[in-house]
Amino acid sequence: MIPSMEMQSTENALLGGRVRLLQPSRGYRIAVDAVLLAAAVEARAGERVLDLGAGVAAVGLCLAARVPDCTIVGIELQPALAALASRNAALNDAGERVQTLVHDLADPLPGDLGLFDHVATNPPYLAAAVADPSPDPSKALATVESSADLARWLEVATGALKPAGTLIAIHRSDRLEEIVGHLAALGWGDVTVKRLPPAARVLVRARRADRLLRTEAPPLLLHRASGGYTDEAEAVLRHAQPLPF
């Protein structure tokens, strides 16, 4: 069952205060993954971006803060999170640029959305067969595959792109080969991988290609050995710099 009640929320800040964000006070809360994903989208002014699994619009708002005049459409399964996403867009004076629709990716996307220059996505990290879901139903839906598994998620993402479009996804590194295999089968086999040590996460950029062309980009080291973020990570997480591949 999809949680639909109004959520109690707290207000937090991302990108060194450039983005104000309401998020649930308990359950699933925003991690650095959303900020890293937004930073990796190579959007330009005037382009359209689709954010699959938008949550409370953290990715869309971080992207809107960095790239002037791009527009972001978010797709979110949970009505309560989508409601917070709309409030967040208004809170950041981005209501005309960042919109969030309630939709189940098991179903086709609305036909009037058209095609996008970029798709950004942070799918649920855990397959249902191996997951130990959180007792919080909203967090469980955000972290465990439900009506749409990873293959379906990537099918929707690539199907929403223009022929020259770009998919950016962040996921667990132990599912990288599964992701690459799905993308190659879908005809999006031009894949670049960027690892994020020491986190067990990976960014994947895919473009249309009939055969697999896999590249390893320089990794982004997130943490110093002595503790705290590296200067390179701080530039992305606090100072709203792009994350190049």
mmCIF file of C-alpha atoms in Angstrom:
data_model
loop_
_atom_site.group_PDB
_atom_site.id
_atom_site.type_symbol
_atom_site.label_atom_id
_atom_site.label_comp_id
_atom_site.label_asym_id
_atom_site.label_seq_id
_atom_site.Cartn_x
_atom_site.Cartn_y
_atom_site.Cartn_z
ATOM 1 C CA MET A 1 0.000 0.000 0.000
ATOM 2 C CA ILE A 2 1.332 3.430 -0.923
ATOM 3 C CA PRO A 3 1.523 5.781 2.094
ATOM 4 C CA SER A 4 -0.630 8.821 1.352
ATOM 5 C CA MET A 5 -1.056 10.586 4.677
ATOM 6 C CA GLU A 6 0.546 13.989 5.250
ATOM 7 C CA MET A 7 4.039 13.526 6.630
ATOM 8 C CA GLN A 8 5.618 15.391 9.496
ATOM 9 C CA SER A 9 8.670 17.116 8.101
ATOM 10 C CA THR A 10 11.844 18.960 8.971
ATOM 11 C CA GLU A 11 13.543 21.667 6.923
ATOM 12 C CA ASN A 12 17.137 21.111 5.900
ATOM 13 C CA ALA A 13 19.589 22.685 3.477
ATOM 14 C CA LEU A 14 21.615 21.333 0.558
ATOM 15 C CA LEU A 15 24.435 22.828 -1.505
ATOM 16 C CA GLY A 16 25.637 25.082 1.265
ATOM 17 C CA GLY A 17 22.184 26.596 1.768
ATOM 18 C CA ARG A 18 21.369 27.162 -1.902
ATOM 19 C CA VAL A 19 18.495 24.663 -1.631
ATOM 20 C CA ARG A 20 15.956 24.538 1.195
ATOM 21 C CA LEU A 21 14.368 21.124 1.586
ATOM 22 C CA LEU A 22 11.426 19.778 3.547
ATOM 23 C CA GLN A 23 11.721 16.041 4.118
ATOM 24 C CA PRO A 24 10.047 13.457 6.344
ATOM 25 C CA SER A 25 11.116 13.743 9.964
ATOM 26 C CA ARG A 26 11.454 9.959 10.105
ATOM 27 C CA GLY A 27 11.750 7.191 7.557
ATOM 28 C CA TYR A 28 13.647 7.783 4.323
ATOM 29 C CA ARG A 29 15.781 10.931 4.370
ATOM 30 C CA ILE A 30 17.996 12.493 1.744
ATOM 31 C CA ALA A 31 21.606 11.315 1.508
ATOM 32 C CA VAL A 32 24.503 12.688 -0.530
ATOM 33 C CA ASP A 33 23.497 10.322 -3.359
ATOM 34 C CA ALA A 34 20.844 12.769 -4.551
ATOM 35 C CA VAL A 35 23.291 15.684 -4.630
ATOM 36 C CA LEU A 36 25.917 13.644 -6.485
ATOM 37 C CA LEU A 37 23.329 12.483 -9.021
ATOM 38 C CA ALA A 38 22.176 16.039 -9.710
ATOM 39 C CA ALA A 39 25.768 17.217 -10.095
ATOM 40 C CA ALA A 40 26.444 14.536 -12.718
ATOM 41 C CA VAL A 41 23.635 15.642 -15.053
ATOM 42 C CA GLU A 42 25.236 17.585 -17.899
ATOM 43 C CA ALA A 43 22.176 19.753 -18.505
ATOM 44 C CA ARG A 44 22.274 23.148 -20.186
ATOM 45 C CA ALA A 45 19.903 26.097 -20.071
ATOM 46 C CA GLY A 46 16.671 25.347 -21.893
ATOM 47 C CA GLU A 47 16.953 21.554 -21.657
ATOM 48 C CA ARG A 48 14.374 19.221 -20.111
ATOM 49 C CA VAL A 49 15.283 16.659 -17.456
ATOM 50 C CA LEU A 50 13.196 13.743 -16.159
ATOM 51 C CA ASP A 51 13.846 12.676 -12.553
ATOM 52 C CA LEU A 52 12.572 9.130 -11.962
ATOM 53 C CA GLY A 53 11.988 8.403 -8.282
ATOM 54 C CA ALA A 54 11.941 12.078 -7.405
ATOM 55 C CA GLY A 55 11.096 11.762 -3.726
ATOM 56 C CA VAL A 56 10.915 15.275 -2.277
ATOM 57 C CA ALA A 57 12.641 16.784 -5.366
ATOM 58 C CA ALA A 58 16.176 16.967 -3.976
ATOM 59 C CA VAL A 59 17.729 16.065 -7.334
ATOM 60 C CA GLY A 60 15.537 18.451 -9.296
ATOM 61 C CA LEU A 61 16.096 21.379 -6.967
ATOM 62 C CA CYS A 62 19.865 20.865 -6.799
ATOM 63 C CA LEU A 63 19.955 20.758 -10.590
ATOM 64 C CA ALA A 64 17.738 23.842 -10.895
ATOM 65 C CA ALA A 65 20.033 25.725 -8.509
ATOM 66 C CA ARG A 66 23.085 24.918 -10.652
ATOM 67 C CA VAL A 67 21.685 25.188 -14.192
ATOM 68 C CA PRO A 68 19.615 28.264 -15.064
ATOM 69 C CA ASP A 69 16.478 27.822 -17.162
ATOM 70 C CA CYS A 70 16.479 24.038 -17.375
ATOM 71 C CA THR A 71 13.176 22.404 -16.416
ATOM 72 C CA ILE A 72 12.744 19.222 -14.400
ATOM 73 C CA VAL A 73 9.774 16.844 -14.285
ATOM 74 C CA GLY A 74 9.840 14.438 -11.360
ATOM 75 C CA ILE A 75 8.012 11.110 -11.206
ATOM 76 C CA GLU A 76 7.255 9.802 -7.718
ATOM 77 C CA LEU A 77 5.238 6.788 -6.557
ATOM 78 C CA GLN A 78 4.326 8.090 -3.093
ATOM 79 C CA PRO A 79 1.747 10.907 -2.971
ATOM 80 C CA ALA A 80 3.000 12.206 0.377
ATOM 81 C CA LEU A 81 6.550 12.610 -0.933
ATOM 82 C CA ALA A 82 5.279 14.215 -4.131
ATOM 83 C CA ALA A 83 3.308 16.703 -2.034
ATOM 84 C CA LEU A 84 6.504 17.626 -0.175
ATOM 85 C CA ALA A 85 8.294 17.939 -3.521
ATOM 86 C CA SER A 86 5.726 20.509 -4.674
ATOM 87 C CA ARG A 87 6.103 22.426 -1.433
ATOM 88 C CA ASN A 88 9.879 22.353 -1.857
ATOM 89 C CA ALA A 89 9.649 23.743 -5.378
ATOM 90 C CA ALA A 90 7.595 26.652 -4.053
ATOM 91 C CA LEU A 91 9.963 27.101 -1.090
ATOM 92 C CA ASN A 92 12.841 27.551 -3.545
ATOM 93 C CA ASP A 93 10.910 29.786 -5.980
ATOM 94 C CA ALA A 94 11.187 27.017 -8.576
ATOM 95 C CA GLY A 95 7.541 26.081 -9.012
ATOM 96 C CA GLU A 96 7.590 26.852 -12.735
ATOM 97 C CA ARG A 97 10.758 24.827 -13.362
ATOM 98 C CA VAL A 98 10.442 21.805 -11.046
ATOM 99 C CA GLN A 99 7.221 19.785 -11.152
ATOM 100 C CA THR A 100 6.451 16.395 -9.619
ATOM 101 C CA LEU A 101 3.827 13.918 -10.815
ATOM 102 C CA VAL A 102 2.492 10.922 -8.895
ATOM 103 C CA HIS A 103 2.922 7.861 -11.095
ATOM 104 C CA ASP A 104 3.784 4.152 -10.857
ATOM 105 C CA LEU A 105 6.611 3.196 -13.207
ATOM 106 C CA ALA A 106 4.962 -0.184 -13.730
ATOM 107 C CA ASP A 107 2.603 1.770 -16.017
ATOM 108 C CA PRO A 108 3.575 3.726 -19.172
ATOM 109 C CA LEU A 109 4.525 7.349 -18.610
ATOM 110 C CA PRO A 110 1.820 9.888 -19.543
ATOM 111 C CA GLY A 111 1.965 10.397 -23.296
ATOM 112 C CA ASP A 112 1.939 14.185 -23.079
ATOM 113 C CA LEU A 113 5.308 14.333 -21.294
ATOM 114 C CA GLY A 114 7.249 14.032 -24.539
ATOM 115 C CA LEU A 115 10.936 13.128 -24.685
ATOM 116 C CA PHE A 116 13.733 14.521 -22.541
ATOM 117 C CA ASP A 117 17.330 15.617 -23.018
ATOM 118 C CA HIS A 118 18.392 13.869 -19.823
ATOM 119 C CA VAL A 119 16.992 11.343 -17.373
ATOM 120 C CA ALA A 120 18.344 11.225 -13.815
ATOM 121 C CA THR A 121 17.378 8.358 -11.574
ATOM 122 C CA ASN A 122 18.110 6.880 -8.157
ATOM 123 C CA PRO A 123 16.167 3.584 -8.271
ATOM 124 C CA PRO A 124 15.468 1.586 -5.106
ATOM 125 C CA TYR A 125 18.731 -0.111 -4.274
ATOM 126 C CA LEU A 126 17.450 -3.497 -3.099
ATOM 127 C CA ALA A 127 15.758 -6.260 -5.071
ATOM 128 C CA ALA A 128 12.626 -7.482 -3.312
ATOM 129 C CA ALA A 129 13.860 -11.070 -3.203
ATOM 130 C CA VAL A 130 16.890 -10.248 -1.053
ATOM 131 C CA ALA A 131 15.683 -7.248 0.935
ATOM 132 C CA ASP A 132 14.852 -6.934 4.606
ATOM 133 C CA PRO A 133 12.447 -3.981 4.283
ATOM 134 C CA SER A 134 12.244 -1.199 6.814
ATOM 135 C CA PRO A 135 9.184 -1.324 9.066
ATOM 136 C CA ASP A 136 8.491 2.233 7.919
ATOM 137 C CA PRO A 137 6.334 1.724 4.786
ATOM 138 C CA SER A 138 7.503 4.916 3.077
ATOM 139 C CA LYS A 139 11.183 4.086 3.596
ATOM 140 C CA ALA A 140 10.575 0.515 2.425
ATOM 141 C CA LEU A 141 9.065 1.763 -0.852
ATOM 142 C CA ALA A 142 11.968 4.143 -1.389
ATOM 143 C CA THR A 143 14.658 1.529 -0.834
ATOM 144 C CA VAL A 144 13.187 -1.797 -2.045
ATOM 145 C CA GLU A 145 11.920 -2.552 -5.553
ATOM 146 C CA SER A 146 8.164 -3.015 -5.655
ATOM 147 C CA SER A 147 5.852 -2.679 -8.662
ATOM 148 C CA ALA A 148 8.764 -1.806 -10.987
ATOM 149 C CA ASP A 149 12.031 -3.723 -10.756
ATOM 150 C CA LEU A 150 15.408 -2.457 -11.956
ATOM 151 C CA ALA A 151 14.921 -3.726 -15.509
ATOM 152 C CA ARG A 152 11.585 -1.927 -15.784
ATOM 153 C CA TRP A 153 13.045 1.232 -14.215
ATOM 154 C CA LEU A 154 15.779 1.393 -16.864
ATOM 155 C CA GLU A 155 13.346 0.571 -19.653
ATOM 156 C CA VAL A 156 11.200 3.564 -18.690
ATOM 157 C CA ALA A 157 14.262 5.797 -18.318
ATOM 158 C CA THR A 158 15.730 5.024 -21.737
ATOM 159 C CA GLY A 159 12.316 5.129 -23.392
ATOM 160 C CA ALA A 160 11.825 8.710 -22.186
ATOM 161 C CA LEU A 161 15.041 10.001 -23.781
ATOM 162 C CA LYS A 162 15.610 11.745 -27.072
ATOM 163 C CA PRO A 163 17.859 9.765 -29.465
ATOM 164 C CA ALA A 164 20.883 11.857 -28.423
ATOM 165 C CA GLY A 165 19.833 12.012 -24.778
ATOM 166 C CA THR A 166 21.761 10.945 -21.690
ATOM 167 C CA LEU A 167 20.815 8.733 -18.764
ATOM 168 C CA ILE A 168 22.504 9.259 -15.402
ATOM 169 C CA ALA A 169 21.838 6.753 -12.629
ATOM 170 C CA ILE A 170 23.256 6.195 -9.167
ATOM 171 C CA HIS A 171 23.083 2.765 -7.608
ATOM 172 C CA ARG A 172 24.865 0.198 -5.487
ATOM 173 C CA SER A 173 28.172 -0.897 -6.951
ATOM 174 C CA ASP A 174 27.299 -4.580 -6.436
ATOM 175 C CA ARG A 175 24.494 -4.211 -9.025
ATOM 176 C CA LEU A 176 26.680 -2.518 -11.643
ATOM 177 C CA GLU A 177 26.951 -5.524 -13.956
ATOM 178 C CA GLU A 178 23.184 -5.987 -13.848
ATOM 179 C CA ILE A 179 22.680 -2.335 -14.795
ATOM 180 C CA VAL A 180 25.186 -2.472 -17.654
ATOM 181 C CA GLY A 181 23.581 -5.654 -18.984
ATOM 182 C CA HIS A 182 20.103 -4.142 -18.991
ATOM 183 C CA LEU A 183 21.313 -0.972 -20.709
ATOM 184 C CA ALA A 184 23.158 -2.866 -23.438
ATOM 185 C CA ALA A 185 20.054 -4.971 -24.114
ATOM 186 C CA LEU A 186 17.981 -1.785 -24.424
ATOM 187 C CA GLY A 187 20.361 -0.303 -27.015
ATOM 188 C CA TRP A 188 21.997 2.143 -24.586
ATOM 189 C CA GLY A 189 25.356 0.440 -24.409
ATOM 190 C CA ASP A 190 27.646 3.498 -24.470
ATOM 191 C CA VAL A 191 28.245 3.302 -20.722
ATOM 192 C CA THR A 192 30.628 5.307 -18.551
ATOM 193 C CA VAL A 193 31.109 4.288 -14.919
ATOM 194 C CA LYS A 194 32.253 6.619 -12.157
ATOM 195 C CA ARG A 195 32.969 5.049 -8.783
ATOM 196 C CA LEU A 196 32.566 6.898 -5.483
ATOM 197 C CA PRO A 197 34.979 5.342 -2.968
ATOM 198 C CA PRO A 198 34.759 4.512 -0.156
ATOM 199 C CA ALA A 199 30.971 4.418 -0.620
ATOM 200 C CA ALA A 200 29.577 1.266 -2.236
ATOM 201 C CA ARG A 201 27.932 3.455 -4.870
ATOM 202 C CA VAL A 202 28.499 4.054 -8.550
ATOM 203 C CA LEU A 203 27.328 6.633 -11.063
ATOM 204 C CA VAL A 204 26.467 5.293 -14.507
ATOM 205 C CA ARG A 205 26.101 7.443 -17.623
ATOM 206 C CA ALA A 206 24.514 5.823 -20.672
ATOM 207 C CA ARG A 207 24.000 6.961 -24.243
ATOM 208 C CA ARG A 208 22.490 5.206 -27.235
ATOM 209 C CA ALA A 209 24.743 2.595 -28.850
ATOM 210 C CA ASP A 210 24.057 -0.715 -30.557
ATOM 211 C CA ARG A 211 26.985 -2.467 -28.886
ATOM 212 C CA LEU A 212 28.568 -2.233 -25.477
ATOM 213 C CA LEU A 213 31.206 0.505 -25.174
ATOM 214 C CA ARG A 214 32.209 0.612 -21.535
ATOM 215 C CA THR A 215 34.536 3.234 -20.028
ATOM 216 C CA GLU A 216 35.772 3.783 -16.480
ATOM 217 C CA ALA A 217 35.908 7.484 -15.598
ATOM 218 C CA PRO A 218 38.254 8.755 -12.878
ATOM 219 C CA PRO A 219 36.631 8.017 -9.494
ATOM 220 C CA LEU A 220 35.535 10.686 -7.052
ATOM 221 C CA LEU A 221 37.094 10.025 -3.662
ATOM 222 C CA LEU A 222 34.508 11.177 -1.147
ATOM 223 C CA HIS A 223 36.338 11.020 2.193
ATOM 224 C CA ARG A 224 39.797 11.860 3.468
ATOM 225 C CA ALA A 225 41.675 9.152 5.355
ATOM 226 C CA SER A 226 41.681 11.496 8.357
ATOM 227 C CA GLY A 227 37.919 12.058 8.145
ATOM 228 C CA GLY A 228 35.646 14.553 6.412
ATOM 229 C CA TYR A 229 34.996 15.121 2.733
ATOM 230 C CA THR A 230 37.772 15.677 0.224
ATOM 231 C CA ASP A 231 38.090 19.074 -1.448
ATOM 232 C CA GLU A 232 36.711 17.564 -4.665
ATOM 233 C CA ALA A 233 33.651 16.210 -2.865
ATOM 234 C CA GLU A 234 33.124 19.496 -0.998
ATOM 235 C CA ALA A 235 33.128 21.364 -4.321
ATOM 236 C CA VAL A 236 30.170 19.252 -5.445
ATOM 237 C CA LEU A 237 28.268 18.820 -2.182
ATOM 238 C CA ARG A 238 28.648 22.315 -0.723
ATOM 239 C CA HIS A 239 29.634 24.622 -3.562
ATOM 240 C CA ALA A 240 27.283 23.334 -6.293
ATOM 241 C CA GLN A 241 30.020 22.443 -8.758
ATOM 242 C CA PRO A 242 29.248 19.934 -11.548
ATOM 243 C CA LEU A 243 30.588 16.402 -11.289
ATOM 244 C CA PRO A 244 32.327 15.686 -14.598
ATOM 245 C CA PHE A 245 32.787 12.256 -16.076
#
